[in-house]
Amino acid sequence: MIGEMSNRWLNVTANLGVLAGLILVIFEMRQNQELMKVNLTNDYYSSYAQAEMIFAGENLPAVWEKSLLDPKNLSLKEMRILEAVTYSPITRWINLYRLYEAGILEKTFWQSQVNVDASYYLGTPYGRAYWDNIKPHALESNFIPIDLLHYIDKVLAATDPQDMRKHFESIQAAIK
């Protein structure tokens, strides 16, 4: 009688253990599926950014200089070169944000990357105009997650569009 009851409890406990194990396996499979979806999306955006970088070509340094010193006189060709370079960090930030959404990265990580890069790529007169021009489309199409978009705006609000130019001028002044 006691042995029979012990066996029954052992069976119930074993079955509960198997059920808990199955639930954990299903949960892990869903998590892996979500991670694969994020990785495939990130790979797509990364390949797009790599293709864009082909446009940058060997004239990028001269075009970049002109974008700081004489941005109003950029040709369409030069703006296309700058667009290719400006698009790349935005896709990186989106990729990092998607990894954060999937629970893989901390919020502070994607924010730190925006903090490091936004003033360089979007903090110039051209970069600011580019950002202001694509932002409505990015909002409409949900291309850039809204939290990321607002964070980029916050970083840019604290950036003077002439900071990059001043940075290099101060280095130049220190050389003389």
PDB file of C-alpha atoms in Angstrom:
ATOM      1  CA  MET A   1       0.000   0.000   0.000  1.00  0.00           C
ATOM      2  CA  ILE A   2       2.744   2.486   0.986  1.00  0.00           C
ATOM      3  CA  GLY A   3       4.944   1.242  -1.855  1.00  0.00           C
ATOM      4  CA  GLU A   4       2.053   1.599  -4.291  1.00  0.00           C
ATOM      5  CA  MET A   5       1.422   5.188  -3.142  1.00  0.00           C
ATOM      6  CA  SER A   6       5.130   6.002  -3.394  1.00  0.00           C
ATOM      7  CA  ASN A   7       5.183   4.676  -6.952  1.00  0.00           C
ATOM      8  CA  ARG A   8       2.159   6.774  -7.827  1.00  0.00           C
ATOM      9  CA  TRP A   9       3.814   9.939  -6.446  1.00  0.00           C
ATOM     10  CA  LEU A  10       7.052   9.092  -8.210  1.00  0.00           C
ATOM     11  CA  ASN A  11       5.131   8.680 -11.489  1.00  0.00           C
ATOM     12  CA  VAL A  12       3.323  11.991 -10.988  1.00  0.00           C
ATOM     13  CA  THR A  13       6.597  13.740 -10.123  1.00  0.00           C
ATOM     14  CA  ALA A  14       8.387  12.178 -13.099  1.00  0.00           C
ATOM     15  CA  ASN A  15       5.562  13.180 -15.442  1.00  0.00           C
ATOM     16  CA  LEU A  16       5.632  16.742 -14.095  1.00  0.00           C
ATOM     17  CA  GLY A  17       9.390  16.807 -14.671  1.00  0.00           C
ATOM     18  CA  VAL A  18       8.934  15.620 -18.258  1.00  0.00           C
ATOM     19  CA  LEU A  19       6.192  18.222 -18.810  1.00  0.00           C
ATOM     20  CA  ALA A  20       8.403  21.007 -17.388  1.00  0.00           C
ATOM     21  CA  GLY A  21      11.255  19.843 -19.630  1.00  0.00           C
ATOM     22  CA  LEU A  22       9.007  19.940 -22.696  1.00  0.00           C
ATOM     23  CA  ILE A  23       7.831  23.442 -21.824  1.00  0.00           C
ATOM     24  CA  LEU A  24      11.433  24.594 -21.480  1.00  0.00           C
ATOM     25  CA  VAL A  25      12.353  23.030 -24.838  1.00  0.00           C
ATOM     26  CA  ILE A  26       9.389  24.752 -26.535  1.00  0.00           C
ATOM     27  CA  PHE A  27      10.353  28.071 -24.919  1.00  0.00           C
ATOM     28  CA  GLU A  28      13.963  27.665 -26.080  1.00  0.00           C
ATOM     29  CA  MET A  29      12.840  26.789 -29.608  1.00  0.00           C
ATOM     30  CA  ARG A  30      10.713  29.943 -29.769  1.00  0.00           C
ATOM     31  CA  GLN A  31      13.618  32.009 -28.470  1.00  0.00           C
ATOM     32  CA  ASN A  32      15.938  30.505 -31.105  1.00  0.00           C
ATOM     33  CA  GLN A  33      13.354  31.198 -33.795  1.00  0.00           C
ATOM     34  CA  GLU A  34      13.129  34.853 -32.728  1.00  0.00           C
ATOM     35  CA  LEU A  35      16.916  35.133 -32.649  1.00  0.00           C
ATOM     36  CA  MET A  36      17.159  33.626 -36.136  1.00  0.00           C
ATOM     37  CA  LYS A  37      14.582  36.124 -37.409  1.00  0.00           C
ATOM     38  CA  VAL A  38      16.556  39.028 -35.900  1.00  0.00           C
ATOM     39  CA  ASN A  39      19.815  37.687 -37.375  1.00  0.00           C
ATOM     40  CA  LEU A  40      18.297  37.261 -40.839  1.00  0.00           C
ATOM     41  CA  THR A  41      16.883  40.778 -40.743  1.00  0.00           C
ATOM     42  CA  ASN A  42      20.213  42.164 -39.553  1.00  0.00           C
ATOM     43  CA  ASP A  43      22.046  40.253 -42.295  1.00  0.00           C
ATOM     44  CA  TYR A  44      19.696  41.751 -44.868  1.00  0.00           C
ATOM     45  CA  TYR A  45      20.333  45.312 -43.642  1.00  0.00           C
ATOM     46  CA  SER A  46      24.066  44.667 -43.399  1.00  0.00           C
ATOM     47  CA  SER A  47      24.220  43.436 -46.985  1.00  0.00           C
ATOM     48  CA  TYR A  48      22.280  46.507 -48.068  1.00  0.00           C
ATOM     49  CA  ALA A  49      24.749  48.762 -46.225  1.00  0.00           C
ATOM     50  CA  GLN A  50      27.695  46.945 -47.838  1.00  0.00           C
ATOM     51  CA  ALA A  51      26.184  47.483 -51.264  1.00  0.00           C
ATOM     52  CA  GLU A  52      25.699  51.168 -50.435  1.00  0.00           C
ATOM     53  CA  MET A  53      29.366  51.535 -49.505  1.00  0.00           C
ATOM     54  CA  ILE A  54      30.307  50.716 -53.106  1.00  0.00           C
ATOM     55  CA  PHE A  55      29.007  54.199 -53.981  1.00  0.00           C
ATOM     56  CA  ALA A  56      31.460  55.850 -51.580  1.00  0.00           C
ATOM     57  CA  GLY A  57      34.394  55.074 -53.846  1.00  0.00           C
ATOM     58  CA  GLU A  58      37.829  56.611 -53.646  1.00  0.00           C
ATOM     59  CA  ASN A  59      36.642  60.244 -53.648  1.00  0.00           C
ATOM     60  CA  LEU A  60      35.024  59.978 -50.237  1.00  0.00           C
ATOM     61  CA  PRO A  61      37.661  62.004 -48.317  1.00  0.00           C
ATOM     62  CA  ALA A  62      37.350  64.956 -50.715  1.00  0.00           C
ATOM     63  CA  VAL A  63      33.563  64.767 -50.697  1.00  0.00           C
ATOM     64  CA  TRP A  64      33.505  64.534 -46.909  1.00  0.00           C
ATOM     65  CA  GLU A  65      35.755  67.611 -46.668  1.00  0.00           C
ATOM     66  CA  LYS A  66      33.467  69.539 -48.986  1.00  0.00           C
ATOM     67  CA  SER A  67      30.474  68.499 -46.884  1.00  0.00           C
ATOM     68  CA  LEU A  68      32.099  70.259 -43.914  1.00  0.00           C
ATOM     69  CA  LEU A  69      33.503  73.318 -45.690  1.00  0.00           C
ATOM     70  CA  ASP A  70      30.978  73.976 -48.463  1.00  0.00           C
ATOM     71  CA  PRO A  71      27.887  71.775 -47.956  1.00  0.00           C
ATOM     72  CA  LYS A  72      25.537  74.015 -49.974  1.00  0.00           C
ATOM     73  CA  ASN A  73      27.537  73.345 -53.150  1.00  0.00           C
ATOM     74  CA  LEU A  74      27.562  69.557 -53.023  1.00  0.00           C
ATOM     75  CA  SER A  75      26.662  67.979 -56.363  1.00  0.00           C
ATOM     76  CA  LEU A  76      24.074  65.208 -56.604  1.00  0.00           C
ATOM     77  CA  LYS A  77      26.932  62.748 -57.143  1.00  0.00           C
ATOM     78  CA  GLU A  78      28.657  63.945 -53.971  1.00  0.00           C
ATOM     79  CA  MET A  79      25.421  63.791 -51.992  1.00  0.00           C
ATOM     80  CA  ARG A  80      24.908  60.217 -53.183  1.00  0.00           C
ATOM     81  CA  ILE A  81      28.384  59.331 -51.947  1.00  0.00           C
ATOM     82  CA  LEU A  82      27.620  60.880 -48.563  1.00  0.00           C
ATOM     83  CA  GLU A  83      24.240  59.159 -48.431  1.00  0.00           C
ATOM     84  CA  ALA A  84      25.917  55.782 -48.864  1.00  0.00           C
ATOM     85  CA  VAL A  85      28.220  56.502 -45.935  1.00  0.00           C
ATOM     86  CA  THR A  86      25.468  57.986 -43.782  1.00  0.00           C
ATOM     87  CA  TYR A  87      23.130  55.043 -44.326  1.00  0.00           C
ATOM     88  CA  SER A  88      25.604  52.503 -42.964  1.00  0.00           C
ATOM     89  CA  PRO A  89      25.635  53.577 -39.280  1.00  0.00           C
ATOM     90  CA  ILE A  90      21.848  53.879 -39.272  1.00  0.00           C
ATOM     91  CA  THR A  91      21.574  50.225 -40.279  1.00  0.00           C
ATOM     92  CA  ARG A  92      24.102  49.286 -37.581  1.00  0.00           C
ATOM     93  CA  TRP A  93      22.021  51.095 -34.970  1.00  0.00           C
ATOM     94  CA  ILE A  94      18.856  49.357 -36.179  1.00  0.00           C
ATOM     95  CA  ASN A  95      20.640  45.987 -35.977  1.00  0.00           C
ATOM     96  CA  LEU A  96      21.794  46.698 -32.438  1.00  0.00           C
ATOM     97  CA  TYR A  97      18.346  47.897 -31.442  1.00  0.00           C
ATOM     98  CA  ARG A  98      16.745  44.707 -32.818  1.00  0.00           C
ATOM     99  CA  LEU A  99      19.217  42.640 -30.780  1.00  0.00           C
ATOM    100  CA  TYR A 100      18.206  44.673 -27.736  1.00  0.00           C
ATOM    101  CA  GLU A 101      14.523  44.010 -28.493  1.00  0.00           C
ATOM    102  CA  ALA A 102      15.323  40.286 -28.664  1.00  0.00           C
ATOM    103  CA  GLY A 103      16.884  40.498 -25.194  1.00  0.00           C
ATOM    104  CA  ILE A 104      20.429  39.850 -26.390  1.00  0.00           C
ATOM    105  CA  LEU A 105      21.939  43.290 -25.802  1.00  0.00           C
ATOM    106  CA  GLU A 106      21.463  45.850 -23.080  1.00  0.00           C
ATOM    107  CA  LYS A 107      19.752  49.126 -23.913  1.00  0.00           C
ATOM    108  CA  THR A 108      22.872  51.023 -22.882  1.00  0.00           C
ATOM    109  CA  PHE A 109      24.908  49.240 -25.567  1.00  0.00           C
ATOM    110  CA  TRP A 110      22.922  50.433 -28.583  1.00  0.00           C
ATOM    111  CA  GLN A 111      22.634  53.866 -26.968  1.00  0.00           C
ATOM    112  CA  SER A 112      26.407  54.069 -26.488  1.00  0.00           C
ATOM    113  CA  GLN A 113      26.936  53.284 -30.164  1.00  0.00           C
ATOM    114  CA  VAL A 114      24.531  56.045 -31.192  1.00  0.00           C
ATOM    115  CA  ASN A 115      26.329  58.387 -28.786  1.00  0.00           C
ATOM    116  CA  VAL A 116      29.672  57.569 -30.391  1.00  0.00           C
ATOM    117  CA  ASP A 117      28.598  57.710 -34.044  1.00  0.00           C
ATOM    118  CA  ALA A 118      25.635  60.080 -34.422  1.00  0.00           C
ATOM    119  CA  SER A 119      27.564  63.329 -34.165  1.00  0.00           C
ATOM    120  CA  TYR A 120      30.152  62.062 -36.658  1.00  0.00           C
ATOM    121  CA  TYR A 121      27.742  60.805 -39.308  1.00  0.00           C
ATOM    122  CA  LEU A 122      24.664  62.955 -38.743  1.00  0.00           C
ATOM    123  CA  GLY A 123      26.014  65.902 -36.769  1.00  0.00           C
ATOM    124  CA  THR A 124      27.407  67.764 -39.792  1.00  0.00           C
ATOM    125  CA  PRO A 125      25.343  70.206 -41.882  1.00  0.00           C
ATOM    126  CA  TYR A 126      24.856  67.545 -44.582  1.00  0.00           C
ATOM    127  CA  GLY A 127      24.162  64.807 -42.022  1.00  0.00           C
ATOM    128  CA  ARG A 128      21.577  66.954 -40.263  1.00  0.00           C
ATOM    129  CA  ALA A 129      19.813  67.776 -43.532  1.00  0.00           C
ATOM    130  CA  TYR A 130      19.910  64.102 -44.528  1.00  0.00           C
ATOM    131  CA  TRP A 131      18.465  63.009 -41.169  1.00  0.00           C
ATOM    132  CA  ASP A 132      15.727  65.646 -41.251  1.00  0.00           C
ATOM    133  CA  ASN A 133      14.838  64.549 -44.781  1.00  0.00           C
ATOM    134  CA  ILE A 134      14.641  60.784 -44.152  1.00  0.00           C
ATOM    135  CA  LYS A 135      13.035  60.964 -40.716  1.00  0.00           C
ATOM    136  CA  PRO A 136       9.422  61.403 -41.922  1.00  0.00           C
ATOM    137  CA  HIS A 137       9.803  58.454 -44.315  1.00  0.00           C
ATOM    138  CA  ALA A 138      11.473  56.369 -41.598  1.00  0.00           C
ATOM    139  CA  LEU A 139       8.555  57.092 -39.257  1.00  0.00           C
ATOM    140  CA  GLU A 140       5.956  56.342 -41.902  1.00  0.00           C
ATOM    141  CA  SER A 141       7.554  53.066 -42.992  1.00  0.00           C
ATOM    142  CA  ASN A 142       8.635  51.943 -39.494  1.00  0.00           C
ATOM    143  CA  PHE A 143      12.120  51.481 -40.948  1.00  0.00           C
ATOM    144  CA  ILE A 144      13.726  52.913 -37.821  1.00  0.00           C
ATOM    145  CA  PRO A 145      12.223  51.852 -34.482  1.00  0.00           C
ATOM    146  CA  ILE A 146      10.592  54.865 -32.835  1.00  0.00           C
ATOM    147  CA  ASP A 147      12.671  54.642 -29.627  1.00  0.00           C
ATOM    148  CA  LEU A 148      15.859  54.583 -31.670  1.00  0.00           C
ATOM    149  CA  LEU A 149      14.693  57.482 -33.822  1.00  0.00           C
ATOM    150  CA  HIS A 150      13.910  59.590 -30.751  1.00  0.00           C
ATOM    151  CA  TYR A 151      17.264  58.714 -29.199  1.00  0.00           C
ATOM    152  CA  ILE A 152      19.116  59.789 -32.353  1.00  0.00           C
ATOM    153  CA  ASP A 153      17.168  63.067 -32.247  1.00  0.00           C
ATOM    154  CA  LYS A 154      18.172  63.531 -28.612  1.00  0.00           C
ATOM    155  CA  VAL A 155      21.867  63.015 -29.393  1.00  0.00           C
ATOM    156  CA  LEU A 156      21.711  65.350 -32.384  1.00  0.00           C
ATOM    157  CA  ALA A 157      19.950  68.048 -30.345  1.00  0.00           C
ATOM    158  CA  ALA A 158      23.080  68.211 -28.184  1.00  0.00           C
ATOM    159  CA  THR A 159      25.383  68.410 -31.222  1.00  0.00           C
ATOM    160  CA  ASP A 160      26.463  71.580 -33.016  1.00  0.00           C
ATOM    161  CA  PRO A 161      26.548  70.948 -36.795  1.00  0.00           C
ATOM    162  CA  GLN A 162      29.936  72.681 -36.882  1.00  0.00           C
ATOM    163  CA  ASP A 163      31.524  70.485 -34.164  1.00  0.00           C
ATOM    164  CA  MET A 164      33.290  68.195 -36.633  1.00  0.00           C
ATOM    165  CA  ARG A 165      34.732  71.116 -38.574  1.00  0.00           C
ATOM    166  CA  LYS A 166      35.808  72.820 -35.324  1.00  0.00           C
ATOM    167  CA  HIS A 167      37.402  69.578 -34.155  1.00  0.00           C
ATOM    168  CA  PHE A 168      39.656  69.356 -37.206  1.00  0.00           C
ATOM    169  CA  GLU A 169      40.364  73.095 -37.204  1.00  0.00           C
ATOM    170  CA  SER A 170      41.516  72.858 -33.581  1.00  0.00           C
ATOM    171  CA  ILE A 171      43.856  69.988 -34.498  1.00  0.00           C
ATOM    172  CA  GLN A 172      45.128  72.027 -37.436  1.00  0.00           C
ATOM    173  CA  ALA A 173      45.695  75.023 -35.155  1.00  0.00           C
ATOM    174  CA  ALA A 174      47.616  72.861 -32.697  1.00  0.00           C
ATOM    175  CA  ILE A 175      49.950  71.718 -35.486  1.00  0.00           C
ATOM    176  CA  LYS A 176      51.022  75.247 -36.456  1.00  0.00           C
TER     177      LYS A 176
END
